[in-house]
Amino acid sequence: MIDRNANVLLMYTGGTIGMVENADTGALEPFNFSHLYANMPEIKRLKFNVESYLFDPPIDSSDMSPSIWQHIVHVIENHYNEFDGFVILHGTDTMAYTASALSLMLDNLTKPVILTGSQLPIGKLRTDGKENLITALEIAADKDATGHPIVPEVCVYMQNLLMRGNRTAKINANNFSAFTSPNYPYLGEAGLNIRYSDQFILRPDYDKAVNFNYAMDPHMVILKLFPGITEEVVRAHLTIPGLKGVVLETYGTGNCPIYPWFTDLLYDAIERGVVIVNVTQCLYGGVEMHRYENGQRLEKLGAASGYDITTEAALAKLMILFGEGRAPAEVNRLVSVSLRGELTIRG
Ligand code: ASP
């Protein structure tokens, strides 16, 4: 149901969707937001109001940072009562990180926050940006028969798929279908109509206020295991001054080497209060540390299971939980708990 009185705030952070080609170098560069309107007069034909907010300067999402996440949350908080939904135009490269962080920074969210972007600039004839943008705006404005938004969640909408933001991963550098939600069903699909899968969508408590959380601690690292990884490499990661959390990308169901130097380094880090979250390098499925001896070793050392969480969501979760000033034991417990539907506990 499209609400003719609905208001949607369209936030432009940057990314290909609003980029133009530099005539001299041929490189894509962020351009001015008015470019988007010039290329998309269709926005004016929607049956609801769209207002815009420009991040200045617009960035390639490779330059995304926790302070820009805080800026985004600030804009949403400042305009929360005026708008029924929010669409964030964002580069695809780090969209899954931003969607994960926002989902955890916006507690008891009662309005849609839809991230979208494109693989081709909106000014190009074959752009995927127009459909992504128009449908994202419609989803942000959509309400059910009771007047509540249909998707009061932080989502990514790309190439016909509506996904829980903290479940997404960018899986293709070239194709229009650049994202998937490997371990959680799509929240909706756009064809002739937008079909929502209500049973998979989170429901907030409409009697409670939204909590806008700005806490953020960036002292985290992602450590991906590989055969031949050396003691120096692991030591260098685990002894970074001020380190608080590690997203440890392990093999299969959460397995790691059991060389003494490896377990000793992990043990020392955990003893110093560093929280180690075990996530799998596999795109599909999750961690079950008890399955193999090599996984059990990690469990005994005190690493936390991230179950089927993505690396992107695990990283954002560590930043936010530590940012809130929580003690390592509490962070260690909460990373294995689903806070916004970012993981499913199995096994
Ligand atoms: N490099 C761009 C970015 O992430 C790619 C894109 O927009 O999809 O900002």
CSV table of N, CA and C in Angstrom, one decimal, residues 23-89:
chain,number,residue,atom,x,y,z
A,23,ALA,N,36.5,13.1,-17.8
A,23,ALA,CA,36.7,13.1,-19.2
A,23,ALA,C,38.2,12.9,-19.6
A,24,ASP,N,39.1,13.4,-18.7
A,24,ASP,CA,40.5,13.2,-19.0
A,24,ASP,C,41.0,11.9,-18.6
A,25,THR,N,40.7,11.3,-17.4
A,25,THR,CA,41.3,10.1,-17.0
A,25,THR,C,40.4,8.9,-17.3
A,26,GLY,N,39.1,9.1,-17.5
A,26,GLY,CA,38.2,8.0,-17.6
A,26,GLY,C,37.8,7.3,-16.3
A,27,ALA,N,38.4,7.8,-15.2
A,27,ALA,CA,38.0,7.2,-13.9
A,27,ALA,C,36.7,7.7,-13.4
A,28,LEU,N,36.0,6.9,-12.6
A,28,LEU,CA,34.7,7.3,-12.1
A,28,LEU,C,34.9,8.2,-10.8
A,29,GLU,N,34.3,9.3,-10.8
A,29,GLU,CA,34.5,10.2,-9.6
A,29,GLU,C,33.1,10.6,-9.1
A,30,PRO,N,33.0,10.9,-7.8
A,30,PRO,CA,31.7,11.3,-7.2
A,30,PRO,C,31.3,12.6,-7.8
A,31,PHE,N,30.1,12.8,-8.1
A,31,PHE,CA,29.6,14.0,-8.7
A,31,PHE,C,28.5,14.6,-7.7
A,32,ASN,N,28.1,15.7,-8.1
A,32,ASN,CA,27.1,16.5,-7.4
A,32,ASN,C,25.7,15.9,-7.4
A,33,PHE,N,25.0,16.0,-6.3
A,33,PHE,CA,23.7,15.3,-6.1
A,33,PHE,C,22.7,15.7,-7.1
A,34,SER,N,22.8,16.9,-7.6
A,34,SER,CA,21.8,17.4,-8.5
A,34,SER,C,21.8,16.6,-9.8
A,35,HIS,N,23.0,16.0,-10.1
A,35,HIS,CA,23.2,15.1,-11.2
A,35,HIS,C,22.1,14.0,-11.2
A,36,LEU,N,21.9,13.5,-10.0
A,36,LEU,CA,21.0,12.4,-9.8
A,36,LEU,C,19.6,12.8,-10.2
A,37,TYR,N,19.2,14.0,-9.7
A,37,TYR,CA,17.8,14.4,-10.1
A,37,TYR,C,17.7,14.7,-11.6
A,38,ALA,N,18.8,15.3,-12.1
A,38,ALA,CA,18.7,15.6,-13.6
A,38,ALA,C,18.5,14.3,-14.4
A,39,ASN,N,19.2,13.2,-13.9
A,39,ASN,CA,19.1,11.9,-14.6
A,39,ASN,C,17.9,11.1,-14.2
A,40,MET,N,17.2,11.5,-13.1
A,40,MET,CA,16.0,10.7,-12.6
A,40,MET,C,14.8,11.6,-12.4
A,41,PRO,N,14.2,12.1,-13.4
A,41,PRO,CA,13.0,12.9,-13.2
A,41,PRO,C,11.9,12.0,-12.7
A,42,GLU,N,12.0,10.7,-12.8
A,42,GLU,CA,11.0,9.7,-12.4
A,42,GLU,C,10.7,9.9,-10.9
A,43,ILE,N,11.7,10.4,-10.1
A,43,ILE,CA,11.5,10.5,-8.6
A,43,ILE,C,10.3,11.4,-8.4
A,44,LYS,N,10.1,12.4,-9.2
A,44,LYS,CA,9.0,13.4,-9.0
A,44,LYS,C,7.7,12.7,-9.3
A,45,ARG,N,7.7,11.6,-10.0
A,45,ARG,CA,6.4,10.9,-10.3
A,45,ARG,C,5.9,10.0,-9.2
A,46,LEU,N,6.7,9.7,-8.2
A,46,LEU,CA,6.3,8.8,-7.1
A,46,LEU,C,5.1,9.4,-6.4
A,47,LYS,N,4.3,8.5,-5.8
A,47,LYS,CA,3.1,9.0,-5.1
A,47,LYS,C,3.3,9.5,-3.7
A,48,PHE,N,4.5,9.8,-3.3
A,48,PHE,CA,4.8,10.2,-2.0
A,48,PHE,C,6.0,11.2,-2.1
A,49,ASN,N,6.3,11.9,-1.0
A,49,ASN,CA,7.3,13.0,-1.1
A,49,ASN,C,8.7,12.4,-0.8
A,50,VAL,N,9.6,12.9,-1.6
A,50,VAL,CA,11.0,12.5,-1.4
A,50,VAL,C,11.8,13.8,-1.2
A,51,GLU,N,12.5,13.8,0.0
A,51,GLU,CA,13.4,14.9,0.2
A,51,GLU,C,14.8,14.3,0.3
A,52,SER,N,15.8,15.2,0.1
A,52,SER,CA,17.2,14.6,0.0
A,52,SER,C,18.1,15.2,1.0
A,53,TYR,N,19.1,14.5,1.4
A,53,TYR,CA,20.2,14.9,2.3
A,53,TYR,C,21.5,14.5,1.6
A,54,LEU,N,22.4,15.4,1.4
A,54,LEU,CA,23.6,15.1,0.7
A,54,LEU,C,24.8,15.1,1.7
A,55,PHE,N,25.5,14.0,1.7
A,55,PHE,CA,26.8,14.0,2.5
A,55,PHE,C,27.8,14.7,1.6
A,56,ASP,N,28.5,15.7,2.3
A,56,ASP,CA,29.4,16.5,1.5
A,56,ASP,C,30.8,16.4,2.1
A,57,PRO,N,31.8,15.9,1.4
A,57,PRO,CA,31.7,15.5,0.0
A,57,PRO,C,31.2,14.0,-0.1
A,58,PRO,N,30.5,13.7,-1.2
A,58,PRO,CA,30.2,12.3,-1.4
A,58,PRO,C,31.4,11.5,-1.5
A,59,ILE,N,31.4,10.3,-1.0
A,59,ILE,CA,32.6,9.4,-1.0
A,59,ILE,C,32.4,8.1,-1.8
A,60,ASP,N,33.5,7.6,-2.3
A,60,ASP,CA,33.6,6.2,-2.7
A,60,ASP,C,33.5,5.4,-1.4
A,61,SER,N,32.7,4.4,-1.4
A,61,SER,CA,32.5,3.7,-0.1
A,61,SER,C,33.7,3.0,0.5
A,62,SER,N,34.8,3.0,-0.3
A,62,SER,CA,36.0,2.5,0.3
A,62,SER,C,36.5,3.4,1.4
A,63,ASP,N,36.0,4.7,1.3
A,63,ASP,CA,36.4,5.6,2.4
A,63,ASP,C,35.4,5.7,3.6
A,64,MET,N,34.5,4.7,3.6
A,64,MET,CA,33.5,4.7,4.7
A,64,MET,C,34.3,4.5,6.0
A,65,SER,N,33.7,5.0,7.1
A,65,SER,CA,34.4,4.9,8.4
A,65,SER,C,33.3,4.9,9.5
A,66,PRO,N,33.7,4.5,10.7
A,66,PRO,CA,32.7,4.5,11.8
A,66,PRO,C,32.2,6.0,12.1
A,67,SER,N,33.0,7.0,11.8
A,67,SER,CA,32.5,8.4,12.1
A,67,SER,C,31.4,8.7,11.1
A,68,ILE,N,31.5,8.2,9.9
A,68,ILE,CA,30.4,8.5,8.9
A,68,ILE,C,29.2,7.6,9.3
A,69,TRP,N,29.3,6.4,9.8
A,69,TRP,CA,28.2,5.7,10.3
A,69,TRP,C,27.5,6.5,11.4
A,70,GLN,N,28.3,7.1,12.3
A,70,GLN,CA,27.7,8.0,13.3
A,70,GLN,C,26.9,9.2,12.7
A,71,HIS,N,27.5,9.7,11.6
A,71,HIS,CA,26.9,10.9,11.0
A,71,HIS,C,25.5,10.4,10.4
A,72,ILE,N,25.5,9.2,9.8
A,72,ILE,CA,24.3,8.7,9.2
A,72,ILE,C,23.2,8.6,10.2
A,73,VAL,N,23.6,8.0,11.4
A,73,VAL,CA,22.6,7.8,12.5
A,73,VAL,C,22.1,9.1,13.0
A,74,HIS,N,23.0,10.1,13.0
A,74,HIS,CA,22.7,11.4,13.5
A,74,HIS,C,21.6,12.0,12.6
A,75,VAL,N,21.8,11.9,11.3
A,75,VAL,CA,20.8,12.4,10.3
A,75,VAL,C,19.5,11.7,10.5
A,76,ILE,N,19.5,10.4,10.7
A,76,ILE,CA,18.3,9.7,10.8
A,76,ILE,C,17.6,10.1,12.1
A,77,GLU,N,18.4,10.2,13.2
A,77,GLU,CA,17.8,10.7,14.5
A,77,GLU,C,17.1,12.1,14.4
A,78,ASN,N,17.9,13.0,13.7
A,78,ASN,CA,17.4,14.4,13.6
A,78,ASN,C,16.1,14.5,12.8
A,79,HIS,N,15.9,13.5,11.8
A,79,HIS,CA,14.8,13.6,10.9
A,79,HIS,C,13.7,12.5,11.2
A,80,TYR,N,13.9,11.8,12.3
A,80,TYR,CA,13.1,10.6,12.5
A,80,TYR,C,11.6,10.8,12.5
A,81,ASN,N,11.2,11.9,13.2
A,81,ASN,CA,9.8,12.1,13.3
A,81,ASN,C,9.1,12.7,12.0
A,82,GLU,N,10.0,13.3,11.1
A,82,GLU,CA,9.4,13.9,9.9
A,82,GLU,C,9.2,12.9,8.8
A,83,PHE,N,9.9,11.8,8.8
A,83,PHE,CA,9.9,10.9,7.7
A,83,PHE,C,9.4,9.5,8.1
A,84,ASP,N,8.8,8.8,7.1
A,84,ASP,CA,8.2,7.5,7.3
A,84,ASP,C,9.3,6.4,7.0
A,85,GLY,N,10.3,6.8,6.2
A,85,GLY,CA,11.3,5.8,5.9
A,85,GLY,C,12.5,6.6,5.3
A,86,PHE,N,13.6,5.8,5.2
A,86,PHE,CA,14.9,6.4,4.8
A,86,PHE,C,15.5,5.5,3.8
A,87,VAL,N,16.1,6.1,2.7
A,87,VAL,CA,16.8,5.4,1.7
A,87,VAL,C,18.2,6.0,1.7
A,88,ILE,N,19.2,5.1,1.8
A,88,ILE,CA,20.6,5.6,1.8
A,88,ILE,C,21.3,5.1,0.5
A,89,LEU,N,21.7,6.0,-0.3
A,89,LEU,CA,22.5,5.7,-1.5
A,89,LEU,C,23.9,5.5,-1.1
